[in-house]
Tab-separated table of C-alpha atoms and ligand atoms in Angstrom:
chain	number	residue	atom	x	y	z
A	1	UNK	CA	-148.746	173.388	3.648
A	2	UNK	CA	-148.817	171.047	0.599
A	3	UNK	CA	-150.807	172.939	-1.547
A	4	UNK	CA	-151.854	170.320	-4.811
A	5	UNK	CA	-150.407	171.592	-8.204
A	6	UNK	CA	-151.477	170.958	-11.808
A	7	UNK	CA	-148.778	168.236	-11.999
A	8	UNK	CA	-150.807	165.920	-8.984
A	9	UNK	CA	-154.049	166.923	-11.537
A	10	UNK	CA	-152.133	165.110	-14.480
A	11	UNK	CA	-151.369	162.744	-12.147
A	12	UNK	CA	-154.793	161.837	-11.395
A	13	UNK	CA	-156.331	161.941	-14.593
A	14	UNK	CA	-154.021	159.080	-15.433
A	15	UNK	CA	-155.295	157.301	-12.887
A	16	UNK	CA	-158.739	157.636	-13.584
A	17	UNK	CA	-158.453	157.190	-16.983
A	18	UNK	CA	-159.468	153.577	-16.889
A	19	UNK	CA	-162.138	154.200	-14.205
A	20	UNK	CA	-163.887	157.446	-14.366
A	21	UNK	CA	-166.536	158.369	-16.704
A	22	UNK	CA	-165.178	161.108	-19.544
A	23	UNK	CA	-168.669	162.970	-18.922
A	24	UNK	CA	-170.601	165.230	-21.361
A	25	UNK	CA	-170.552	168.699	-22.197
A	26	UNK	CA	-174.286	169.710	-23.344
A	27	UNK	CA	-175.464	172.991	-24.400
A	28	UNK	CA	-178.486	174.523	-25.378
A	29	UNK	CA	-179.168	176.697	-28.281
A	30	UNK	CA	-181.944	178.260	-26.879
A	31	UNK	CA	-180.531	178.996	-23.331
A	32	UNK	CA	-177.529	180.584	-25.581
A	33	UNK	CA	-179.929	182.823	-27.161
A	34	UNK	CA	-181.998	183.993	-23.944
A	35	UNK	CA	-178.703	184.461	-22.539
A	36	UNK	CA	-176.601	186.104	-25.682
A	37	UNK	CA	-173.731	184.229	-24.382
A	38	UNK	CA	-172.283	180.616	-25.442
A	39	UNK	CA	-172.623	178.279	-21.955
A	40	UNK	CA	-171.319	174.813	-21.773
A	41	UNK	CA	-172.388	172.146	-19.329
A	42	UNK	CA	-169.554	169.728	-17.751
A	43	UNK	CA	-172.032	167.007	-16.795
A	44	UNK	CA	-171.217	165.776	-13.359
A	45	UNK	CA	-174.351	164.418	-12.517
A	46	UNK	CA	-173.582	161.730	-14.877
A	47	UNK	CA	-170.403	160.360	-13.335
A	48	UNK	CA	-169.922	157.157	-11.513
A	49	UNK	CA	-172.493	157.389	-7.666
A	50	UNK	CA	-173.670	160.110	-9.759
A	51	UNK	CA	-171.003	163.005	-8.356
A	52	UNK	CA	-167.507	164.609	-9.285
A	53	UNK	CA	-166.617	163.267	-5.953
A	54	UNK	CA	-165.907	159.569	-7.411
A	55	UNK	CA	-162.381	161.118	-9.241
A	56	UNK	CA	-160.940	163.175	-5.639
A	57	UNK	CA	-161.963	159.945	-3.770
A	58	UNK	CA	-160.507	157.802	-5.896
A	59	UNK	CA	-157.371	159.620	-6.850
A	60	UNK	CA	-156.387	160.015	-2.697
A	61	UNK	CA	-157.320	155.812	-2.190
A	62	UNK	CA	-155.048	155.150	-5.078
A	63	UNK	CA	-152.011	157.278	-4.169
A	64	UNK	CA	-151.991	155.629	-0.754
A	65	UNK	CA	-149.006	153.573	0.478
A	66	UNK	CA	-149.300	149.547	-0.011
A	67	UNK	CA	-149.256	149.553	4.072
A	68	UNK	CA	-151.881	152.354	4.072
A	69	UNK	CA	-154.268	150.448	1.399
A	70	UNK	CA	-153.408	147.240	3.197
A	71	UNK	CA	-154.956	148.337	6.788
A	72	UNK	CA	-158.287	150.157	5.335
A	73	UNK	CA	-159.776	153.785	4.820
A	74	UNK	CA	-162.482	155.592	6.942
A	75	UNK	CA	-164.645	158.191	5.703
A	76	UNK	CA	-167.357	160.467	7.558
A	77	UNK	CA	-170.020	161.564	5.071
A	78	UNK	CA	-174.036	161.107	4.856
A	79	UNK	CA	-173.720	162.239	1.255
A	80	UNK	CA	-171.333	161.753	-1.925
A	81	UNK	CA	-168.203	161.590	-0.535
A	82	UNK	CA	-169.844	158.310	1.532
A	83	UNK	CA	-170.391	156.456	-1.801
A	84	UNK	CA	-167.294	157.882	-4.044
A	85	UNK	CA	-165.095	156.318	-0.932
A	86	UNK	CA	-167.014	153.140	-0.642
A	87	UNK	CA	-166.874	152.526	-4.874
A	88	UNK	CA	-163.181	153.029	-5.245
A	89	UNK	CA	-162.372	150.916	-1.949
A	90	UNK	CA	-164.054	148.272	-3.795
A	91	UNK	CA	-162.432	148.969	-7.232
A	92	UNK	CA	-159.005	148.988	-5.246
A	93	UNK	CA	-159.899	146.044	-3.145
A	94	UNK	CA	-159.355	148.280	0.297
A	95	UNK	CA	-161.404	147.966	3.354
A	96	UNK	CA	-163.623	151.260	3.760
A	97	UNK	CA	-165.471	152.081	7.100
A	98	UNK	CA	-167.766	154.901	6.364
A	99	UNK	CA	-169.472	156.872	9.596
A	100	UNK	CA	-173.004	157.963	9.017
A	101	UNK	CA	-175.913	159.623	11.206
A	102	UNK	CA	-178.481	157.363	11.865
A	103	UNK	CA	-180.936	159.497	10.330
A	104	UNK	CA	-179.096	159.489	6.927
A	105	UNK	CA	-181.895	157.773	4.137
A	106	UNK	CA	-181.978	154.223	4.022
A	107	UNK	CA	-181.361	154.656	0.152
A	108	UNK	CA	-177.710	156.212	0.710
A	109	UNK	CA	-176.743	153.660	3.661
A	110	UNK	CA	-178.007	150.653	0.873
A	111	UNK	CA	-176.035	152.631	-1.697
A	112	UNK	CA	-172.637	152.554	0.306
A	113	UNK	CA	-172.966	148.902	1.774
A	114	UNK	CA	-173.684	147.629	-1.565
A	115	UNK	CA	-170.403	148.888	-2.358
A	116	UNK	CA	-169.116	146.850	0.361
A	117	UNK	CA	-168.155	149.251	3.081
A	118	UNK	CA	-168.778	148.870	6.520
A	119	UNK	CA	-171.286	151.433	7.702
A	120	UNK	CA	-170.823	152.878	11.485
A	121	UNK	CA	-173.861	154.668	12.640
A	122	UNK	CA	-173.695	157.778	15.104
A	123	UNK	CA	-176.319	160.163	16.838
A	124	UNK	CA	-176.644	163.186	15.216
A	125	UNK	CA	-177.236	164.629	18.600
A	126	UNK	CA	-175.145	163.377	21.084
A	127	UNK	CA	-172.251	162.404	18.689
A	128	UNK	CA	-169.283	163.895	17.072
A	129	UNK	CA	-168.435	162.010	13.910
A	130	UNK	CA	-164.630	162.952	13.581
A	131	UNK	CA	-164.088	161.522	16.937
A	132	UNK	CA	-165.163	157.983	15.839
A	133	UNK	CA	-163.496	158.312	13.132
A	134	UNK	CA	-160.366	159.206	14.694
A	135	UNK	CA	-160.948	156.240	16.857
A	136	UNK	CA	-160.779	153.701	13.833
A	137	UNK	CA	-157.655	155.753	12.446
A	138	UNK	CA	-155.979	155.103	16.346
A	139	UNK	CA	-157.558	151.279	17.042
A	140	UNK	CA	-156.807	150.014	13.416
A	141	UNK	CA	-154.424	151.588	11.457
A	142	UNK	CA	-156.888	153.111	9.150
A	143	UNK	CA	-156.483	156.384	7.084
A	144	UNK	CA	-158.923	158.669	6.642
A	145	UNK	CA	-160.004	160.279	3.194
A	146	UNK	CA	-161.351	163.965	4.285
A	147	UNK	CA	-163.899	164.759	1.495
A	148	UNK	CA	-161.928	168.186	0.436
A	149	UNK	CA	-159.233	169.038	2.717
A	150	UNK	CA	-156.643	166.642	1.208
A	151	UNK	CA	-154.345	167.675	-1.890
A	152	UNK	CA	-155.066	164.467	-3.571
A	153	UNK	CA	-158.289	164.640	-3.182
A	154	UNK	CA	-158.776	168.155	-4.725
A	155	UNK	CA	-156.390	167.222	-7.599
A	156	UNK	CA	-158.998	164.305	-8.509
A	157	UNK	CA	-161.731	166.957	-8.502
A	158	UNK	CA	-159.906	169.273	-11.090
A	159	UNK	CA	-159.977	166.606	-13.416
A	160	UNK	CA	-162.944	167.190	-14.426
A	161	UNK	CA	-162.282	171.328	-15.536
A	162	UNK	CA	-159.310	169.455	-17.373
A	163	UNK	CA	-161.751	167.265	-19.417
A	164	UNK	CA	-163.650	170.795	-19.956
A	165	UNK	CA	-160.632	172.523	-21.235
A	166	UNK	CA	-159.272	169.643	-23.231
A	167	UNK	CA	-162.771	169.240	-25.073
A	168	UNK	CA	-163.880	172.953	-25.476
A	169	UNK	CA	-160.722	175.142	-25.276
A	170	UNK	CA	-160.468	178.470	-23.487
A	171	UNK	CA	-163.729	180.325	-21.541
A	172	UNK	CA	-164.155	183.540	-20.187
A	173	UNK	CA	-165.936	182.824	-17.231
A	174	UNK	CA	-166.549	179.339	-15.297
A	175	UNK	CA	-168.760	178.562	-12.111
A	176	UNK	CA	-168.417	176.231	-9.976
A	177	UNK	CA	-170.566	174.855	-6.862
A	178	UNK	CA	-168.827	175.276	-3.965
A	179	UNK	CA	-168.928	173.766	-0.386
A	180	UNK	CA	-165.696	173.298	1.386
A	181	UNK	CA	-163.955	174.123	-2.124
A	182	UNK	CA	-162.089	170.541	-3.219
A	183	UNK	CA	-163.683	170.926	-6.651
A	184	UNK	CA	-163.531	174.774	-7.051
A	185	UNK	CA	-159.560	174.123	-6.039
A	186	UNK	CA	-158.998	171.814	-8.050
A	187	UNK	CA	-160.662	173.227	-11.184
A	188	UNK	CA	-159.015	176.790	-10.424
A	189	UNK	CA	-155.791	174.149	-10.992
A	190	UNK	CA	-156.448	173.363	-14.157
A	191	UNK	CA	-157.860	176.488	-15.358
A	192	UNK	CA	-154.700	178.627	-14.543
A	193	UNK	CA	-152.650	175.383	-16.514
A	194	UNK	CA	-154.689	175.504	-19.544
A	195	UNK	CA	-156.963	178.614	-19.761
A	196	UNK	CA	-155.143	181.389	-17.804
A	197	UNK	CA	-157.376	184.030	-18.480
A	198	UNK	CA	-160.649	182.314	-17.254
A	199	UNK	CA	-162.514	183.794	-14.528
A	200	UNK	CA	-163.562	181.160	-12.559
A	201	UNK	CA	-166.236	181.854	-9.584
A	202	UNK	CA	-167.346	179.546	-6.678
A	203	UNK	CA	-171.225	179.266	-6.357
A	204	UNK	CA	-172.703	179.361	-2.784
A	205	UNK	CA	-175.956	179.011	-1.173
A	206	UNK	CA	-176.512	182.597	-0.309
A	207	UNK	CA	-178.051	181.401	3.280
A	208	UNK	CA	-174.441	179.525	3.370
A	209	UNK	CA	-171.759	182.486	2.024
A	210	UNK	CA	-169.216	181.517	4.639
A	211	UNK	CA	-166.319	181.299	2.010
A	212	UNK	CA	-167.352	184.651	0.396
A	213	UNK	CA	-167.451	186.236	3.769
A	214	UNK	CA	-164.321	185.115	3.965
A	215	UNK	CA	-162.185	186.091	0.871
A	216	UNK	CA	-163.955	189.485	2.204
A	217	UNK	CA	-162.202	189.147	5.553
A	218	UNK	CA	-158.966	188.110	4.449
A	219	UNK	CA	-159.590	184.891	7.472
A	220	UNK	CA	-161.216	181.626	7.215
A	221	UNK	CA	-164.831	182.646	8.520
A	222	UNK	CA	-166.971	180.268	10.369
A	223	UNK	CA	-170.758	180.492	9.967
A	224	UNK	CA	-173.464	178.396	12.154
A	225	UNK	CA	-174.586	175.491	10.303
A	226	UNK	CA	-176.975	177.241	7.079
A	227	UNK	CA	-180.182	175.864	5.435
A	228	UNK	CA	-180.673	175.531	2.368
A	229	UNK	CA	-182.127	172.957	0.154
A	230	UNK	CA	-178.351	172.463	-1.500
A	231	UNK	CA	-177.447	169.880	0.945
A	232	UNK	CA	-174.114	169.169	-0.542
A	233	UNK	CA	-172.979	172.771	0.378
A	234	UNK	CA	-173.971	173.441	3.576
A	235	UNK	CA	-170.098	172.958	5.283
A	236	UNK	CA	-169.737	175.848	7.563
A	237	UNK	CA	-165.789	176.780	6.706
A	238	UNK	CA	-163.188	176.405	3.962
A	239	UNK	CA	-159.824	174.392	5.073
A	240	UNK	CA	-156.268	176.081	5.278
A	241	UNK	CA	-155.997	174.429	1.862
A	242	UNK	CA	-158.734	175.457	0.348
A	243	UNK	CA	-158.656	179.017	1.420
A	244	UNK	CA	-155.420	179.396	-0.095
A	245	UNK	CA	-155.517	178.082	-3.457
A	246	UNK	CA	-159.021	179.861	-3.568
A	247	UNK	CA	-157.687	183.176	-2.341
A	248	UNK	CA	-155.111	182.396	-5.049
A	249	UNK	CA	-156.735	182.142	-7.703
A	250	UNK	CA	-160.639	182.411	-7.619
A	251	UNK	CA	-162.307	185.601	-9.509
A	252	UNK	CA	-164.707	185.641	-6.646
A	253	UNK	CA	-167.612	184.259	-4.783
A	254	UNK	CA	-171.223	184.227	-6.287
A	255	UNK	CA	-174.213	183.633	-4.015
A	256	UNK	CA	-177.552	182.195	-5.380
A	257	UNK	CA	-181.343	181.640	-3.243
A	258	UNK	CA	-183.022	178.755	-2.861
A	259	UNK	CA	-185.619	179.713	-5.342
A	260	UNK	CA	-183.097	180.144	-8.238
A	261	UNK	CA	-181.853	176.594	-7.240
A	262	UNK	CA	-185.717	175.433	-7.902
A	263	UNK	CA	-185.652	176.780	-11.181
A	264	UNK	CA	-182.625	175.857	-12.385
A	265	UNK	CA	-183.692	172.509	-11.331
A	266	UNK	CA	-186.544	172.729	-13.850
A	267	UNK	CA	-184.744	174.432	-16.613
A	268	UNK	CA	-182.382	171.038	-16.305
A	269	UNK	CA	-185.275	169.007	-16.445
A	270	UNK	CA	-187.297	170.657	-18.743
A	271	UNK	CA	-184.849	172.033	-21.395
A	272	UNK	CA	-182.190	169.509	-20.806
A	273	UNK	CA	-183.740	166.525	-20.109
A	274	UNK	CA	-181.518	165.664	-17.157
A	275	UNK	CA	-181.506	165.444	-13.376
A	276	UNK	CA	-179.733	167.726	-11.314
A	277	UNK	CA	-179.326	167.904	-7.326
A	278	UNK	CA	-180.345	171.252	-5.670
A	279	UNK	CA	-176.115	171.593	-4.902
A	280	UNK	CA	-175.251	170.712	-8.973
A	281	UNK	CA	-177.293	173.351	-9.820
A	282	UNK	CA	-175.306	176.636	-7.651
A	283	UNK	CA	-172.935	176.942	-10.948
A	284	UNK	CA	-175.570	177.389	-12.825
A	285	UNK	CA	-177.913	179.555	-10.867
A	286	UNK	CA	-175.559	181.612	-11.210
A	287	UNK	CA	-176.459	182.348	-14.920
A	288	UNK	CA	-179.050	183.980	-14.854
A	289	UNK	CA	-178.052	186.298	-11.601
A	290	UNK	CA	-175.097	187.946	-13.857
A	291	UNK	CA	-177.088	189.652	-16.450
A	292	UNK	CA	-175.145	191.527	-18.834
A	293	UNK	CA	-171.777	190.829	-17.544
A	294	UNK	CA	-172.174	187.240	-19.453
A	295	UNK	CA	-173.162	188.066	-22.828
A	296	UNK	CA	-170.981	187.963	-26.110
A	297	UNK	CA	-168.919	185.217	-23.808
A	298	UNK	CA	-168.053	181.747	-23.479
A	299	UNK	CA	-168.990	180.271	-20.002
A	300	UNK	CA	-168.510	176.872	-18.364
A	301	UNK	CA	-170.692	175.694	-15.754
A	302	UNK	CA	-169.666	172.991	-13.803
A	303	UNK	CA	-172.984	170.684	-12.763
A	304	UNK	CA	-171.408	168.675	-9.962
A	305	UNK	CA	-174.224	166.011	-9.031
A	306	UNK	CA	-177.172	164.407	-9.794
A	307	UNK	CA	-178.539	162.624	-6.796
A	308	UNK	CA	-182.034	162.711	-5.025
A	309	UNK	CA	-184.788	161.091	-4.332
A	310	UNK	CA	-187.677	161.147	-6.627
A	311	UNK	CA	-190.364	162.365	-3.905
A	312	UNK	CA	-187.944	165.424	-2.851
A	313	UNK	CA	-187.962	165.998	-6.677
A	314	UNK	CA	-191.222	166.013	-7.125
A	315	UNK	CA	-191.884	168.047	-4.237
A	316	UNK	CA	-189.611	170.973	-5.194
A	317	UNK	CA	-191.045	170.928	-8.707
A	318	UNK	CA	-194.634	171.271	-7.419
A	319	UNK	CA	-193.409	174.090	-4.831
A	320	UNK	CA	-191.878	176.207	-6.950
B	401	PLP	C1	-169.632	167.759	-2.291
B	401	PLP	C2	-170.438	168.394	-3.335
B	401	PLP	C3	-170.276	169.761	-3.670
B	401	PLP	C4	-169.301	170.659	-2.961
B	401	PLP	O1	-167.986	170.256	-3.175
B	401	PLP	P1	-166.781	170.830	-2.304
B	401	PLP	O2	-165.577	170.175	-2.827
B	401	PLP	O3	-167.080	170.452	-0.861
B	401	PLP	O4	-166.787	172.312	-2.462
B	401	PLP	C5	-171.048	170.279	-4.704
B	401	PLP	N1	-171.950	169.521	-5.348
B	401	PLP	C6	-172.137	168.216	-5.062
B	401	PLP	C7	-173.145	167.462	-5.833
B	401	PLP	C8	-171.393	167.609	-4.049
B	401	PLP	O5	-171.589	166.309	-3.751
């Protein structure tokens, strides 16, 4: 298996250098003193379509063969992944054929066709998106971009720990939302390259713990498909890939409920004054679960997206 290395993360931080947003690290003095540790906040949300997931899409569309980017991409995705492909096909001038449910909102399908990809509907229900997307890679030459299992695509996503590490220096601790674990990979990359002694933890929906369940089990563990309001994390299984470089190298898994999602969700808002997604907030959810273990240390938190509607906003904000 080609497992990605901190090289391919160089490597792709060259070529999004040009492209991808350097992002913010906030903090907040007051959070710091409820907390009695020092946190800092990699700001995700505020990347290009709003998610880490522009830099791993991106970095796999770019290292593609002339003859690969000359016949097209396909990508199956009703969430970031959908738009990350669809912006950097246009940036690289490739054709991009992204499969969606027809149930996905009419916001995300205008969001990826206004990037210029062609959008292929499916039934939920009756239909199994990897076949028709296998059927475009067969018919038409194209290659598909897998939103995590692909080394290229997980060295894009530890680009942005590198920015972290290059702007802060060394942590104790860092968490990290994790789904099928491209962007806790890739950051457990860069954080063996350039702060060794980190801990770094993946963040799951506790209703979703399949890749907790399975560092327990020493197997990739498959769980039926979770609920949660973290809609970004909700895969039901790591990848080969993933497993390995997370058995690796990961400190552990962390698990949070929806409720702590909710009012992390507020803190952001409130205290921080920016917008978070129920799945950018797992990392730091976390936070507060850990208690003592944080305090007298440095902590990264890795807030991976931004994007939702304004009614689901609203709606979780008057819930809570
Ligand atoms: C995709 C996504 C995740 C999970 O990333 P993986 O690489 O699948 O673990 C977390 N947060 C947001 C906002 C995402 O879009």
């Amino acid at each position: 298996m080609n497992l990605a290395s901190y090289e391919d993360v160089l490597q792709a931080a060259s070529r999004l250098r040009t492209v991808a947003h350097t992002t913010p690290v906030l903090s907040s003095r007051w959070l710091n003193e409820q907390l009695g540790a020092q946190v800092f906040f990699k700001c995700e949300n505020l990347q290009r379509i709003g998610a880490f997931k522009f830099r791993g899409g991106y970095n796999a569309l770019a290292a593609l063969s002339p003859e690969q980017r000359q016949r097209g991409v396909v990508a199956f995705s009703s969430g970031n992944h959908a738009q990350a492909v669809a912006l950097a096909a246009q940036l690289l001038d490739v054709r991009a054929v992204i499969v969606m449910p027809r149930s996905a909102p009419a916001i995300k399908k205008a969001a990826t066709k206004a990037y210029g990809a062609t959008i292929i509907e499916y039934d939920r229900q009756t239909e199994s998106r990897e076949l028709i997307a296998q059927q475009w890679v067969e018919k038409e030459g194209l290659t598909l971009i897998p939103p995590f299992a692909d080394p290229q695509v997980i060295a894009g996503q530890g680009t942005a720990a590198k920015e972290l590490f290059d702007e802060i220096g060394g942590l104790d601790e860092l968490y990290v939302p994790l789904g099928g674990g491209g962007l806790l990979s890739g950051t457990l990359l860069s954080a063996q390259a350039l702060s060794p002694a980190c801990q770094v933890y993946g963040v799951e929906p506790i209703a979703g713990n399949d890749a907790q369940q399975s560092l327990q089990q020493g197997r990739i563990v498959h769980i039926d498909p979770p609920q949660s309001i973290a809609d970004g994390a909700l895969t039901q299984a790591l990848a080969p890939i993933t497993f390995e470089l997370i058995q690796r190298y990961a400190a552990g898994i962390l698990t949070v409920t929806d409720d702590e999602l909710i009012r992390t969700l507020a803190f952001f808002i409130e205290r921080m004054k920016t917008v978070v997604e129920p799945t950018g907030c797992l990392g730091a959810a976390a936070l507060w679960t850990r208690g003592k273990q944080i305090q007298g240390k440095r902590i990264g938190v890795i807030i991976s997206g931004g994007n939702m509607d304004i009614a689901t906003l609203a709606q979780l904000l008057t819930t809570r």
